[in-house]
PDB file of C-alpha atoms in Angstrom:
ATOM      1  CA  UNK B1389      19.633 -45.448 -42.326  1.00 65.00           C
ATOM      2  CA  UNK B1390      20.306 -45.569 -38.586  1.00 84.00           C
ATOM      3  CA  UNK B1391      23.269 -43.176 -38.991  1.00 84.00           C
ATOM      4  CA  UNK B1392      20.967 -40.677 -40.696  1.00 84.00           C
ATOM      5  CA  UNK B1393      18.399 -41.080 -37.957  1.00 84.00           C
ATOM      6  CA  UNK B1394      21.013 -40.503 -35.296  1.00 87.00           C
ATOM      7  CA  UNK B1395      22.260 -37.361 -37.095  1.00 84.00           C
ATOM      8  CA  UNK B1396      18.684 -36.028 -37.312  1.00 86.00           C
ATOM      9  CA  UNK B1397      18.075 -36.635 -33.623  1.00 88.00           C
ATOM     10  CA  UNK B1398      21.498 -35.295 -32.656  1.00 90.00           C
ATOM     11  CA  UNK B1399      20.603 -32.072 -34.497  1.00 90.00           C
ATOM     12  CA  UNK B1400      17.229 -32.021 -32.779  1.00 90.00           C
ATOM     13  CA  UNK B1401      18.896 -32.643 -29.433  1.00 93.00           C
ATOM     14  CA  UNK B1402      21.333 -29.804 -30.131  1.00 94.00           C
ATOM     15  CA  UNK B1403      18.424 -27.428 -30.868  1.00 94.00           C
ATOM     16  CA  UNK B1404      16.573 -28.541 -27.744  1.00 94.00           C
ATOM     17  CA  UNK B1405      19.693 -27.984 -25.615  1.00 94.00           C
ATOM     18  CA  UNK B1406      20.269 -24.561 -27.170  1.00 95.00           C
ATOM     19  CA  UNK B1407      16.665 -23.477 -26.519  1.00 95.00           C
ATOM     20  CA  UNK B1408      16.744 -25.001 -23.056  1.00 95.00           C
ATOM     21  CA  UNK B1409      19.874 -23.007 -22.176  1.00 95.00           C
ATOM     22  CA  UNK B1410      18.375 -19.832 -23.647  1.00 96.00           C
ATOM     23  CA  UNK B1411      15.108 -20.123 -21.755  1.00 96.00           C
ATOM     24  CA  UNK B1412      16.787 -21.273 -18.555  1.00 96.00           C
ATOM     25  CA  UNK B1413      18.826 -18.064 -18.559  1.00 97.00           C
ATOM     26  CA  UNK B1414      15.699 -16.006 -19.264  1.00 97.00           C
ATOM     27  CA  UNK B1415      13.905 -17.696 -16.372  1.00 96.00           C
ATOM     28  CA  UNK B1416      16.861 -16.991 -14.055  1.00 97.00           C
ATOM     29  CA  UNK B1417      16.810 -13.351 -15.156  1.00 96.00           C
ATOM     30  CA  UNK B1418      13.036 -13.150 -14.560  1.00 95.00           C
ATOM     31  CA  UNK B1419      13.416 -14.690 -11.105  1.00 93.00           C
ATOM     32  CA  UNK B1420      16.121 -12.174 -10.223  1.00 96.00           C
ATOM     33  CA  UNK B1421      13.945  -9.311 -11.479  1.00 95.00           C
ATOM     34  CA  UNK B1422      10.972 -10.644  -9.522  1.00 92.00           C
ATOM     35  CA  UNK B1423      13.041 -10.860  -6.325  1.00 92.00           C
ATOM     36  CA  UNK B1424      14.366  -7.331  -6.900  1.00 95.00           C
ATOM     37  CA  UNK B1425      10.793  -6.112  -7.443  1.00 95.00           C
ATOM     38  CA  UNK B1426       9.505  -7.777  -4.272  1.00 91.00           C
ATOM     39  CA  UNK B1427      12.407  -6.369  -2.243  1.00 93.00           C
ATOM     40  CA  UNK B1428      11.848  -2.886  -3.662  1.00 95.00           C
ATOM     41  CA  UNK B1429       8.126  -3.045  -2.890  1.00 93.00           C
ATOM     42  CA  UNK B1430       8.750  -4.218   0.677  1.00 90.00           C
ATOM     43  CA  UNK B1431      11.320  -1.481   1.253  1.00 93.00           C
ATOM     44  CA  UNK B1432       8.990   1.209  -0.071  1.00 95.00           C
ATOM     45  CA  UNK B1433       6.089  -0.131   1.987  1.00 91.00           C
ATOM     46  CA  UNK B1434       8.156  -0.131   5.188  1.00 88.00           C
ATOM     47  CA  UNK B1435       9.251   3.470   4.566  1.00 92.00           C
ATOM     48  CA  UNK B1436       5.716   4.533   3.669  1.00 92.00           C
ATOM     49  CA  UNK B1437       4.218   2.926   6.778  1.00 86.00           C
ATOM     50  CA  UNK B1438       6.466   5.157   8.890  1.00 85.00           C
ATOM     51  CA  UNK B1439       6.145   8.305   6.749  1.00 91.00           C
ATOM     52  CA  UNK B1440       2.391   7.888   6.451  1.00 88.00           C
ATOM     53  CA  UNK B1441       1.982   8.106  10.220  1.00 84.00           C
ATOM     54  CA  UNK B1442       3.894  11.397  10.254  1.00 88.00           C
ATOM     55  CA  UNK B1443       1.831  12.756   7.379  1.00 92.00           C
ATOM     56  CA  UNK B1444      -1.417  11.765   9.063  1.00 88.00           C
ATOM     57  CA  UNK B1445      -0.331  13.584  12.228  1.00 88.00           C
ATOM     58  CA  UNK B1446       0.329  16.726  10.185  1.00 93.00           C
ATOM     59  CA  UNK B1447      -2.977  16.367   8.340  1.00 92.00           C
ATOM     60  CA  UNK B1448      -4.764  15.997  11.667  1.00 91.00           C
ATOM     61  CA  UNK B1449      -3.125  19.264  12.782  1.00 94.00           C
ATOM     62  CA  UNK B1450      -4.411  20.897   9.608  1.00 95.00           C
ATOM     63  CA  UNK B1451      -7.886  19.456  10.259  1.00 95.00           C
ATOM     64  CA  UNK B1452      -7.759  20.857  13.814  1.00 95.00           C
ATOM     65  CA  UNK B1453      -6.849  24.286  12.420  1.00 96.00           C
ATOM     66  CA  UNK B1454      -9.779  24.103  10.009  1.00 97.00           C
ATOM     67  CA  UNK B1455     -12.102  23.200  12.874  1.00 97.00           C
ATOM     68  CA  UNK B1456     -10.649  26.060  14.913  1.00 97.00           C
ATOM     69  CA  UNK B1457     -11.380  28.557  12.142  1.00 97.00           C
ATOM     70  CA  UNK B1458     -14.936  27.239  11.878  1.00 97.00           C
ATOM     71  CA  UNK B1459     -15.295  27.805  15.615  1.00 97.00           C
ATOM     72  CA  UNK B1460     -13.927  31.336  15.172  1.00 96.00           C
ATOM     73  CA  UNK B1461     -16.533  31.982  12.468  1.00 95.00           C
ATOM     74  CA  UNK B1462     -19.300  30.801  14.803  1.00 96.00           C
ATOM     75  CA  UNK B1463     -17.952  32.958  17.614  1.00 95.00           C
ATOM     76  CA  UNK B1464     -17.778  35.923  15.241  1.00 93.00           C
ATOM     77  CA  UNK B1465     -21.430  35.433  14.265  1.00 95.00           C
ATOM     78  CA  UNK B1466     -22.455  35.316  17.919  1.00 93.00           C
ATOM     79  CA  UNK B1467     -20.435  38.487  18.662  1.00 93.00           C
ATOM     80  CA  UNK B1468     -22.177  40.256  15.777  1.00 92.00           C
ATOM     81  CA  UNK B1469     -25.608  39.135  17.012  1.00 92.00           C
ATOM     82  CA  UNK B1470     -24.735  40.416  20.486  1.00 91.00           C
ATOM     83  CA  UNK B1471     -23.549  43.735  19.051  1.00 91.00           C
ATOM     84  CA  UNK B1472     -19.938  43.200  20.134  1.00 92.00           C
ATOM     85  CA  UNK B1473     -18.684  43.582  16.549  1.00 91.00           C
ATOM     86  CA  UNK B1474     -19.853  46.216  14.065  1.00 93.00           C
ATOM     87  CA  UNK B1475     -20.851  45.353  10.495  1.00 92.00           C
ATOM     88  CA  UNK B1476     -17.605  46.606   8.987  1.00 93.00           C
ATOM     89  CA  UNK B1477     -15.408  44.678  11.424  1.00 92.00           C
ATOM     90  CA  UNK B1478     -17.570  41.595  11.022  1.00 92.00           C
ATOM     91  CA  UNK B1479     -17.362  41.712   7.221  1.00 95.00           C
ATOM     92  CA  UNK B1480     -13.600  42.190   7.244  1.00 96.00           C
ATOM     93  CA  UNK B1481     -12.859  39.381   9.735  1.00 94.00           C
ATOM     94  CA  UNK B1482     -15.483  37.091   8.173  1.00 95.00           C
ATOM     95  CA  UNK B1483     -13.879  37.536   4.724  1.00 96.00           C
ATOM     96  CA  UNK B1484     -10.377  36.862   6.112  1.00 96.00           C
ATOM     97  CA  UNK B1485     -11.471  33.766   8.019  1.00 96.00           C
ATOM     98  CA  UNK B1486     -13.505  32.446   5.092  1.00 97.00           C
ATOM     99  CA  UNK B1487     -10.584  32.933   2.690  1.00 97.00           C
ATOM    100  CA  UNK B1488      -8.209  31.192   5.112  1.00 96.00           C
ATOM    101  CA  UNK B1489     -10.727  28.384   5.648  1.00 96.00           C
ATOM    102  CA  UNK B1490     -11.108  27.856   1.907  1.00 97.00           C
ATOM    103  CA  UNK B1491      -7.341  27.712   1.367  1.00 97.00           C
ATOM    104  CA  UNK B1492      -6.811  25.329   4.269  1.00 97.00           C
ATOM    105  CA  UNK B1493      -9.686  23.093   3.115  1.00 97.00           C
ATOM    106  CA  UNK B1494      -8.159  22.953  -0.368  1.00 97.00           C
ATOM    107  CA  UNK B1495      -4.747  22.099   1.117  1.00 96.00           C
ATOM    108  CA  UNK B1496      -6.329  19.417   3.288  1.00 96.00           C
ATOM    109  CA  UNK B1497      -8.248  17.835   0.408  1.00 96.00           C
ATOM    110  CA  UNK B1498      -5.181  17.935  -1.840  1.00 96.00           C
ATOM    111  CA  UNK B1499      -2.928  16.365   0.802  1.00 95.00           C
ATOM    112  CA  UNK B1500      -5.516  13.729   1.706  1.00 92.00           C
ATOM    113  CA  UNK B1501      -5.979  12.855  -1.968  1.00 94.00           C
ATOM    114  CA  UNK B1502      -2.237  12.468  -2.498  1.00 95.00           C
ATOM    115  CA  UNK B1503      -1.827  10.302   0.593  1.00 93.00           C
ATOM    116  CA  UNK B1504      -4.738   8.131  -0.535  1.00 90.00           C
ATOM    117  CA  UNK B1505      -3.193   7.800  -4.024  1.00 93.00           C
ATOM    118  CA  UNK B1506       0.152   6.698  -2.577  1.00 94.00           C
ATOM    119  CA  UNK B1507      -1.620   4.296  -0.203  1.00 88.00           C
ATOM    120  CA  UNK B1508      -3.511   2.703  -3.088  1.00 89.00           C
ATOM    121  CA  UNK B1509      -0.408   2.468  -5.284  1.00 92.00           C
ATOM    122  CA  UNK B1510       1.791   0.943  -2.618  1.00 92.00           C
ATOM    123  CA  UNK B1511      -0.913  -1.446  -1.442  1.00 85.00           C
ATOM    124  CA  UNK B1512      -1.532  -2.567  -5.046  1.00 87.00           C
ATOM    125  CA  UNK B1513       2.163  -3.323  -5.577  1.00 90.00           C
ATOM    126  CA  UNK B1514       2.481  -4.917  -2.144  1.00 84.00           C
ATOM    127  CA  UNK B1515      -0.425  -7.276  -2.816  1.00 79.00           C
ATOM    128  CA  UNK B1516       0.921  -7.973  -6.294  1.00 81.00           C
ATOM    129  CA  UNK B1517       4.371  -8.772  -4.902  1.00 85.00           C
ATOM    130  CA  UNK B1518       2.957 -11.285  -2.447  1.00 78.00           C
ATOM    131  CA  UNK B1519       2.293 -14.521  -4.200  1.00 73.00           C
ATOM    132  CA  UNK B1520      -0.812 -15.457  -2.271  1.00 71.00           C
ATOM    133  CA  UNK B1521      -0.972 -18.709  -4.186  1.00 72.00           C
ATOM    134  CA  UNK B1522       2.105 -19.924  -2.325  1.00 77.00           C
ATOM    135  CA  UNK B1523       1.505 -18.261   1.053  1.00 81.00           C
ATOM    136  CA  UNK B1524       0.151 -20.315   3.901  1.00 85.00           C
ATOM    137  CA  UNK B1525      -1.924 -19.237   6.874  1.00 88.00           C
ATOM    138  CA  UNK B1526       0.995 -20.303   9.073  1.00 90.00           C
ATOM    139  CA  UNK B1527       3.381 -17.951   7.235  1.00 87.00           C
ATOM    140  CA  UNK B1528       0.994 -15.046   7.654  1.00 89.00           C
ATOM    141  CA  UNK B1529       0.444 -15.898  11.324  1.00 91.00           C
ATOM    142  CA  UNK B1530       4.236 -15.927  11.741  1.00 90.00           C
ATOM    143  CA  UNK B1531       4.433 -12.441  10.206  1.00 88.00           C
ATOM    144  CA  UNK B1532       1.671 -11.233  12.508  1.00 91.00           C
ATOM    145  CA  UNK B1533       3.576 -12.686  15.467  1.00 92.00           C
ATOM    146  CA  UNK B1534       6.771 -10.901  14.324  1.00 88.00           C
ATOM    147  CA  UNK B1535       4.767  -7.690  14.036  1.00 87.00           C
ATOM    148  CA  UNK B1536       3.375  -8.101  17.547  1.00 90.00           C
ATOM    149  CA  UNK B1537       6.838  -8.810  18.914  1.00 89.00           C
ATOM    150  CA  UNK B1538       8.180  -5.685  17.200  1.00 84.00           C
ATOM    151  CA  UNK B1539       5.395  -3.651  18.756  1.00 87.00           C
ATOM    152  CA  UNK B1540       6.014  -5.114  22.223  1.00 91.00           C
ATOM    153  CA  UNK B1541       9.722  -4.233  21.890  1.00 88.00           C
ATOM    154  CA  UNK B1542       8.713  -0.655  21.083  1.00 86.00           C
ATOM    155  CA  UNK B1543      10.005  -0.794  17.509  1.00 78.00           C
ATOM    156  CA  UNK B1544       6.621   0.177  16.022  1.00 77.00           C
ATOM    157  CA  UNK B1545       4.134   2.881  16.829  1.00 78.00           C
ATOM    158  CA  UNK B1546       0.515   1.947  17.423  1.00 83.00           C
ATOM    159  CA  UNK B1547      -0.467   3.482  14.064  1.00 81.00           C
ATOM    160  CA  UNK B1548       2.114   1.511  12.071  1.00 79.00           C
ATOM    161  CA  UNK B1549       1.215  -1.662  13.947  1.00 86.00           C
ATOM    162  CA  UNK B1550      -2.508  -1.195  13.211  1.00 87.00           C
ATOM    163  CA  UNK B1551      -1.923  -0.483   9.498  1.00 83.00           C
ATOM    164  CA  UNK B1552       0.378  -3.443   8.917  1.00 84.00           C
ATOM    165  CA  UNK B1553      -1.796  -5.734  11.042  1.00 89.00           C
ATOM    166  CA  UNK B1554      -4.870  -4.777   8.974  1.00 89.00           C
ATOM    167  CA  UNK B1555      -2.953  -5.483   5.739  1.00 85.00           C
ATOM    168  CA  UNK B1556      -1.811  -8.879   7.005  1.00 89.00           C
ATOM    169  CA  UNK B1557      -5.322  -9.776   8.148  1.00 90.00           C
ATOM    170  CA  UNK B1558      -6.632  -8.892   4.677  1.00 87.00           C
ATOM    171  CA  UNK B1559      -4.010 -11.113   3.043  1.00 87.00           C
ATOM    172  CA  UNK B1560      -4.869 -13.877   5.498  1.00 89.00           C
ATOM    173  CA  UNK B1561      -8.516 -13.707   4.419  1.00 89.00           C
ATOM    174  CA  UNK B1562      -7.461 -13.894   0.752  1.00 86.00           C
ATOM    175  CA  UNK B1563      -5.292 -16.953   1.434  1.00 86.00           C
ATOM    176  CA  UNK B1564      -8.145 -18.566   3.385  1.00 87.00           C
ATOM    177  CA  UNK B1565     -10.522 -17.912   0.479  1.00 86.00           C
ATOM    178  CA  UNK B1566      -8.027 -19.423  -1.973  1.00 83.00           C
ATOM    179  CA  UNK B1567      -7.729 -22.478   0.269  1.00 82.00           C
ATOM    180  CA  UNK B1568     -11.499 -22.928   0.218  1.00 83.00           C
ATOM    181  CA  UNK B1569     -11.586 -22.518  -3.567  1.00 82.00           C
ATOM    182  CA  UNK B1570      -8.783 -25.060  -3.994  1.00 77.00           C
ATOM    183  CA  UNK B1571     -10.547 -27.452  -1.661  1.00 77.00           C
ATOM    184  CA  UNK B1572     -13.852 -27.102  -3.525  1.00 76.00           C
ATOM    185  CA  UNK B1573     -12.100 -27.440  -6.886  1.00 74.00           C
ATOM    186  CA  UNK B1574     -10.306 -30.632  -5.841  1.00 71.00           C
ATOM    187  CA  UNK B1575     -13.560 -32.124  -4.526  1.00 71.00           C
ATOM    188  CA  UNK B1576     -15.261 -31.464  -7.858  1.00 62.00           C
ATOM    189  CA  UNK B1577     -12.577 -33.220  -9.884  1.00 60.00           C
TER     190      UNK B1577
END
């Protein structure tokens, strides 16, 4: 009877070892994929932080042009009221400026919407890639210090520094909240 028992448990042990090896490999593959994902997200975020500043500068130029056209429209109205522009000239220039203003406003809104969409998408992945359950306040503070050092060395523009700093401060608040929740949960147990 003991030989039969040993054979049964040897078979069971063989199955356990086979499943263990299978799942261990799957876990290794998942860990590699997770690390690749986190690296990809960080690389995209770094690129976006720099490109976003350039895009915002261009959008601000577009906004300034829109404001300039609005000023031209106001000036045109004043010129008409003062009799410096006849009705025909006023109508023609007003129509041109209004058409240009409408097109530029549409371009501005479209560009702003796209930038906001990319910001949301990247931020969502960036937050997802950071395992806030394992981050510590000290780790975040170290990243903030690295950021400040990079800025002081002139490696980062003020805009990039402010964006990344705001993101890190938000993550720090999340980690602090999780710490409080953990603390309250452990007290209740």
